[in-house]
Amino acid sequence: MPVELVARTAPPYNHFTQIGDPVLRQCAEEVAEDRIDSQEINDVVEQMVNVLRHYDCVGVAAPQLGLPLRMIVMEFREDKRERFPKEIYEQRKMSTLPLTVFINPKMEIISETKHTHLEGCMSVRGYSAQVARYDRVRITGIGKLGTPSELDLEGWSARIAQHEMDHLNGIVYIDRMDVSSFNCITWQQINAAGGRANIPFDK
Ligand SMILES: [Zn+2]
């Protein structure tokens, strides 16, 4: 389901802000109660969903579109199952996560067990690293588009939630990564192309 987006040069953007943008380092503000059901916020939710699907990623936090607001969108579609080798899918405890939208979410850790896996971020394009995350978390908040007000997540879905929650507090995965595992995901192609390769930011 490719979603076409027009380029926007003012927030909310239709692209991902990149590391260095101060919006990614500030603590996002709660959406005021009287704005939660406003057209403005519903439009932002719709835009976040469109960006998530256009870029075919699994989570978007509002600061990534330039808005310092406590809003997250997550989705792990069933069709991703075919895109990962079965061992990786199982090892990472991946599972389908229907479209999930939270306004002013809070997170509770419900298992102290941690798993370490490769993680990347659309706001640090072109890189990935090993990051330890809790296995189970509970998110509570205002759910939109059919999302319940409380949701228990496990495995990869819990990882996505922890990653997006961090964005609301100005934290990026590079703050939590095993530094020695930080890698440019296209380093092999860069060598194969004699160094003439770019990191794509538009898709
Ligand atoms: Zn991210």
Short mmCIF file of C-alpha atoms and ligand atoms in Angstrom, two decimals:
data_model
loop_
_atom_site.label_atom_id
_atom_site.label_comp_id
_atom_site.label_asym_id
_atom_site.label_seq_id
_atom_site.Cartn_x
_atom_site.Cartn_y
_atom_site.Cartn_z
CA MET A 1 0.00 0.00 0.00
CA PRO A 2 2.34 2.80 -1.13
CA VAL A 3 1.27 6.18 0.23
CA GLU A 4 2.35 9.23 -1.78
CA LEU A 5 3.40 12.27 0.21
CA VAL A 6 4.03 15.88 -0.77
CA ALA A 7 7.27 17.41 0.50
CA ARG A 8 6.67 19.78 3.40
CA THR A 9 9.27 22.29 4.61
CA ALA A 10 7.48 23.16 7.87
CA PRO A 11 6.35 20.79 10.66
CA PRO A 12 4.59 18.49 10.69
CA TYR A 13 6.93 17.24 8.01
CA ASN A 14 6.31 14.41 5.63
CA HIS A 15 9.88 13.27 6.18
CA PHE A 16 11.89 12.19 9.22
CA THR A 17 13.87 14.81 11.10
CA GLN A 18 17.51 13.74 11.39
CA ILE A 19 19.82 13.54 14.37
CA GLY A 20 21.15 17.03 15.08
CA ASP A 21 17.68 18.54 14.84
CA PRO A 22 17.01 19.94 18.34
CA VAL A 23 13.42 18.65 18.22
CA LEU A 24 14.80 15.11 18.64
CA ARG A 25 16.54 16.11 21.87
CA GLN A 26 13.78 17.92 23.68
CA CYS A 27 11.22 16.44 26.02
CA ALA A 28 7.95 16.49 24.09
CA GLU A 29 4.89 18.11 25.65
CA GLU A 30 1.63 16.41 26.52
CA VAL A 31 -1.25 17.11 24.16
CA ALA A 32 -3.65 19.32 26.14
CA GLU A 33 -6.90 17.59 27.01
CA ASP A 34 -9.05 19.98 24.98
CA ARG A 35 -6.95 19.32 21.87
CA ILE A 36 -6.98 15.52 22.01
CA ASP A 37 -10.10 15.16 19.86
CA SER A 38 -9.47 18.23 17.72
CA GLN A 39 -9.27 18.14 13.95
CA GLU A 40 -5.69 19.39 14.22
CA ILE A 41 -4.57 16.39 16.29
CA ASN A 42 -6.60 13.94 14.20
CA ASP A 43 -4.85 15.35 11.12
CA VAL A 44 -1.44 14.86 12.75
CA VAL A 45 -2.36 11.25 13.58
CA GLU A 46 -3.40 10.65 9.97
CA GLN A 47 -0.16 12.19 8.74
CA MET A 48 1.93 10.07 11.11
CA VAL A 49 0.19 6.95 9.82
CA ASN A 50 0.80 8.01 6.22
CA VAL A 51 4.49 8.68 6.87
CA LEU A 52 4.85 5.33 8.66
CA ARG A 53 3.34 3.51 5.70
CA HIS A 54 5.11 5.55 3.03
CA TYR A 55 8.49 4.78 4.59
CA ASP A 56 7.43 1.23 5.39
CA CYS A 57 8.70 1.47 8.96
CA VAL A 58 7.25 0.24 12.24
CA GLY A 59 7.02 3.31 14.45
CA VAL A 60 6.82 7.09 14.33
CA ALA A 61 6.96 9.56 17.20
CA ALA A 62 5.69 13.11 16.61
CA PRO A 63 9.12 14.74 17.21
CA GLN A 64 10.35 12.80 14.18
CA LEU A 65 7.97 14.90 12.09
CA GLY A 66 9.16 18.05 13.85
CA LEU A 67 6.36 18.25 16.43
CA PRO A 68 7.40 18.16 20.11
CA LEU A 69 4.19 16.41 21.17
CA ARG A 70 3.65 13.15 23.05
CA MET A 71 2.15 11.10 20.23
CA ILE A 72 3.30 7.74 18.84
CA VAL A 73 2.14 5.46 16.04
CA MET A 74 3.24 1.83 15.66
CA GLU A 75 2.41 -0.96 13.23
CA PHE A 76 4.08 -4.25 12.36
CA ARG A 77 2.21 -5.62 9.42
CA GLU A 78 1.66 -9.29 8.75
CA ASP A 79 3.43 -9.00 5.37
CA LYS A 80 6.71 -8.30 7.17
CA ARG A 81 6.78 -11.95 8.18
CA GLU A 82 7.88 -12.95 4.67
CA ARG A 83 10.60 -10.33 4.58
CA PHE A 84 12.63 -11.78 7.43
CA PRO A 85 14.18 -15.24 7.53
CA LYS A 86 12.07 -17.39 9.85
CA GLU A 87 14.95 -17.77 12.36
CA ILE A 88 15.41 -14.00 12.62
CA TYR A 89 11.65 -13.43 12.97
CA GLU A 90 11.52 -15.92 15.83
CA GLN A 91 14.81 -14.98 17.45
CA ARG A 92 13.75 -11.33 17.64
CA LYS A 93 10.30 -12.35 18.92
CA MET A 94 8.64 -10.45 16.10
CA SER A 95 4.87 -10.59 15.75
CA THR A 96 2.11 -8.73 13.98
CA LEU A 97 1.13 -5.48 15.67
CA PRO A 98 -2.03 -3.85 14.34
CA LEU A 99 -2.00 -0.09 13.81
CA THR A 100 -1.58 1.41 17.29
CA VAL A 101 -1.86 5.12 18.10
CA PHE A 102 -1.28 6.64 21.52
CA ILE A 103 -1.58 10.22 22.68
CA ASN A 104 0.17 11.06 25.98
CA PRO A 105 1.35 7.47 26.49
CA LYS A 106 2.95 6.20 29.69
CA MET A 107 5.07 3.08 29.87
CA GLU A 108 5.49 0.52 32.61
CA ILE A 109 8.13 -2.20 32.45
CA ILE A 110 6.50 -5.53 33.29
CA SER A 111 9.49 -7.83 32.82
CA GLU A 112 13.06 -7.11 33.85
CA THR A 113 14.27 -9.58 31.20
CA LYS A 114 16.15 -7.84 28.42
CA HIS A 115 16.98 -8.91 24.88
CA THR A 116 19.73 -7.41 22.75
CA HIS A 117 19.14 -7.06 19.02
CA LEU A 118 20.05 -4.85 16.08
CA GLU A 119 17.99 -1.70 15.99
CA GLY A 120 17.87 1.31 13.70
CA CYS A 121 16.01 4.61 13.53
CA MET A 122 14.56 6.61 10.65
CA SER A 123 16.05 9.71 12.31
CA VAL A 124 19.58 8.22 12.20
CA ARG A 125 19.36 7.03 8.62
CA GLY A 126 21.80 4.48 7.34
CA TYR A 127 23.01 3.02 10.63
CA SER A 128 22.13 0.36 13.16
CA ALA A 129 23.47 -1.05 16.43
CA GLN A 130 22.81 -3.60 19.12
CA VAL A 131 20.43 -2.29 21.78
CA ALA A 132 19.18 -4.07 24.91
CA ARG A 133 15.44 -3.61 25.55
CA TYR A 134 12.96 -4.99 28.07
CA ASP A 135 10.96 -7.99 26.92
CA ARG A 136 7.57 -6.81 28.15
CA VAL A 137 6.05 -3.39 28.67
CA ARG A 138 2.59 -1.96 29.26
CA ILE A 139 1.54 1.22 27.47
CA THR A 140 -1.38 3.26 28.74
CA GLY A 141 -2.74 6.47 27.27
CA ILE A 142 -5.36 7.87 24.97
CA GLY A 143 -5.80 5.37 22.16
CA LYS A 144 -6.85 6.53 18.71
CA LEU A 145 -8.09 4.63 15.65
CA GLY A 146 -9.32 1.70 17.71
CA THR A 147 -6.31 1.45 20.02
CA PRO A 148 -7.28 0.43 23.58
CA SER A 149 -6.24 2.66 26.48
CA GLU A 150 -3.97 -0.06 27.81
CA LEU A 151 -1.82 -2.48 25.84
CA ASP A 152 0.69 -5.12 26.93
CA LEU A 153 3.47 -5.69 24.43
CA GLU A 154 6.15 -8.34 24.22
CA GLY A 155 9.31 -9.01 22.25
CA TRP A 156 9.83 -6.88 19.15
CA SER A 157 6.59 -4.96 19.69
CA ALA A 158 7.80 -4.03 23.19
CA ARG A 159 11.08 -2.90 21.60
CA ILE A 160 9.25 -0.66 19.13
CA ALA A 161 7.26 0.88 22.00
CA GLN A 162 10.40 1.53 24.10
CA HIS A 163 12.12 3.11 21.08
CA GLU A 164 9.16 5.42 20.35
CA MET A 165 8.66 6.30 24.02
CA ASP A 166 12.33 7.31 24.17
CA HIS A 167 11.75 9.75 21.29
CA LEU A 168 9.18 11.56 23.46
CA ASN A 169 11.88 12.13 26.07
CA GLY A 170 14.58 13.32 23.68
CA ILE A 171 16.37 9.96 23.80
CA VAL A 172 17.65 8.26 20.65
CA TYR A 173 18.77 4.61 20.40
CA ILE A 174 22.39 5.70 20.00
CA ASP A 175 22.24 6.77 23.67
CA ARG A 176 21.51 3.17 24.66
CA MET A 177 23.43 1.17 22.07
CA ASP A 178 26.47 -1.02 22.47
CA VAL A 179 28.79 1.58 20.92
CA SER A 180 31.17 -0.98 19.42
CA SER A 181 28.31 -2.50 17.39
CA PHE A 182 27.38 0.78 15.64
CA ASN A 183 27.48 0.16 11.91
CA CYS A 184 26.66 1.76 8.59
CA ILE A 185 24.11 -0.64 7.10
CA THR A 186 25.43 -0.15 3.56
CA TRP A 187 29.16 -0.45 4.26
CA GLN A 188 29.49 -3.41 1.88
CA GLN A 189 27.65 -1.65 -0.96
CA ILE A 190 29.86 1.42 -0.39
CA ASN A 191 32.95 -0.69 -0.98
CA ALA A 192 31.34 -2.43 -3.97
CA ALA A 193 30.47 0.95 -5.49
CA GLY A 194 33.97 2.32 -4.99
CA GLY A 195 32.67 4.76 -2.39
CA ARG A 196 30.10 6.28 -4.75
CA ALA A 197 26.98 5.62 -2.72
CA ASN A 198 24.50 7.76 -0.82
CA ILE A 199 22.29 7.25 2.18
CA PRO A 200 18.73 7.77 0.90
CA PHE A 201 16.62 10.04 3.10
CA ASP A 202 13.55 10.12 0.86
CA LYS A 203 12.57 6.47 1.21
ZN ZN B 1 13.56 6.26 16.02
#
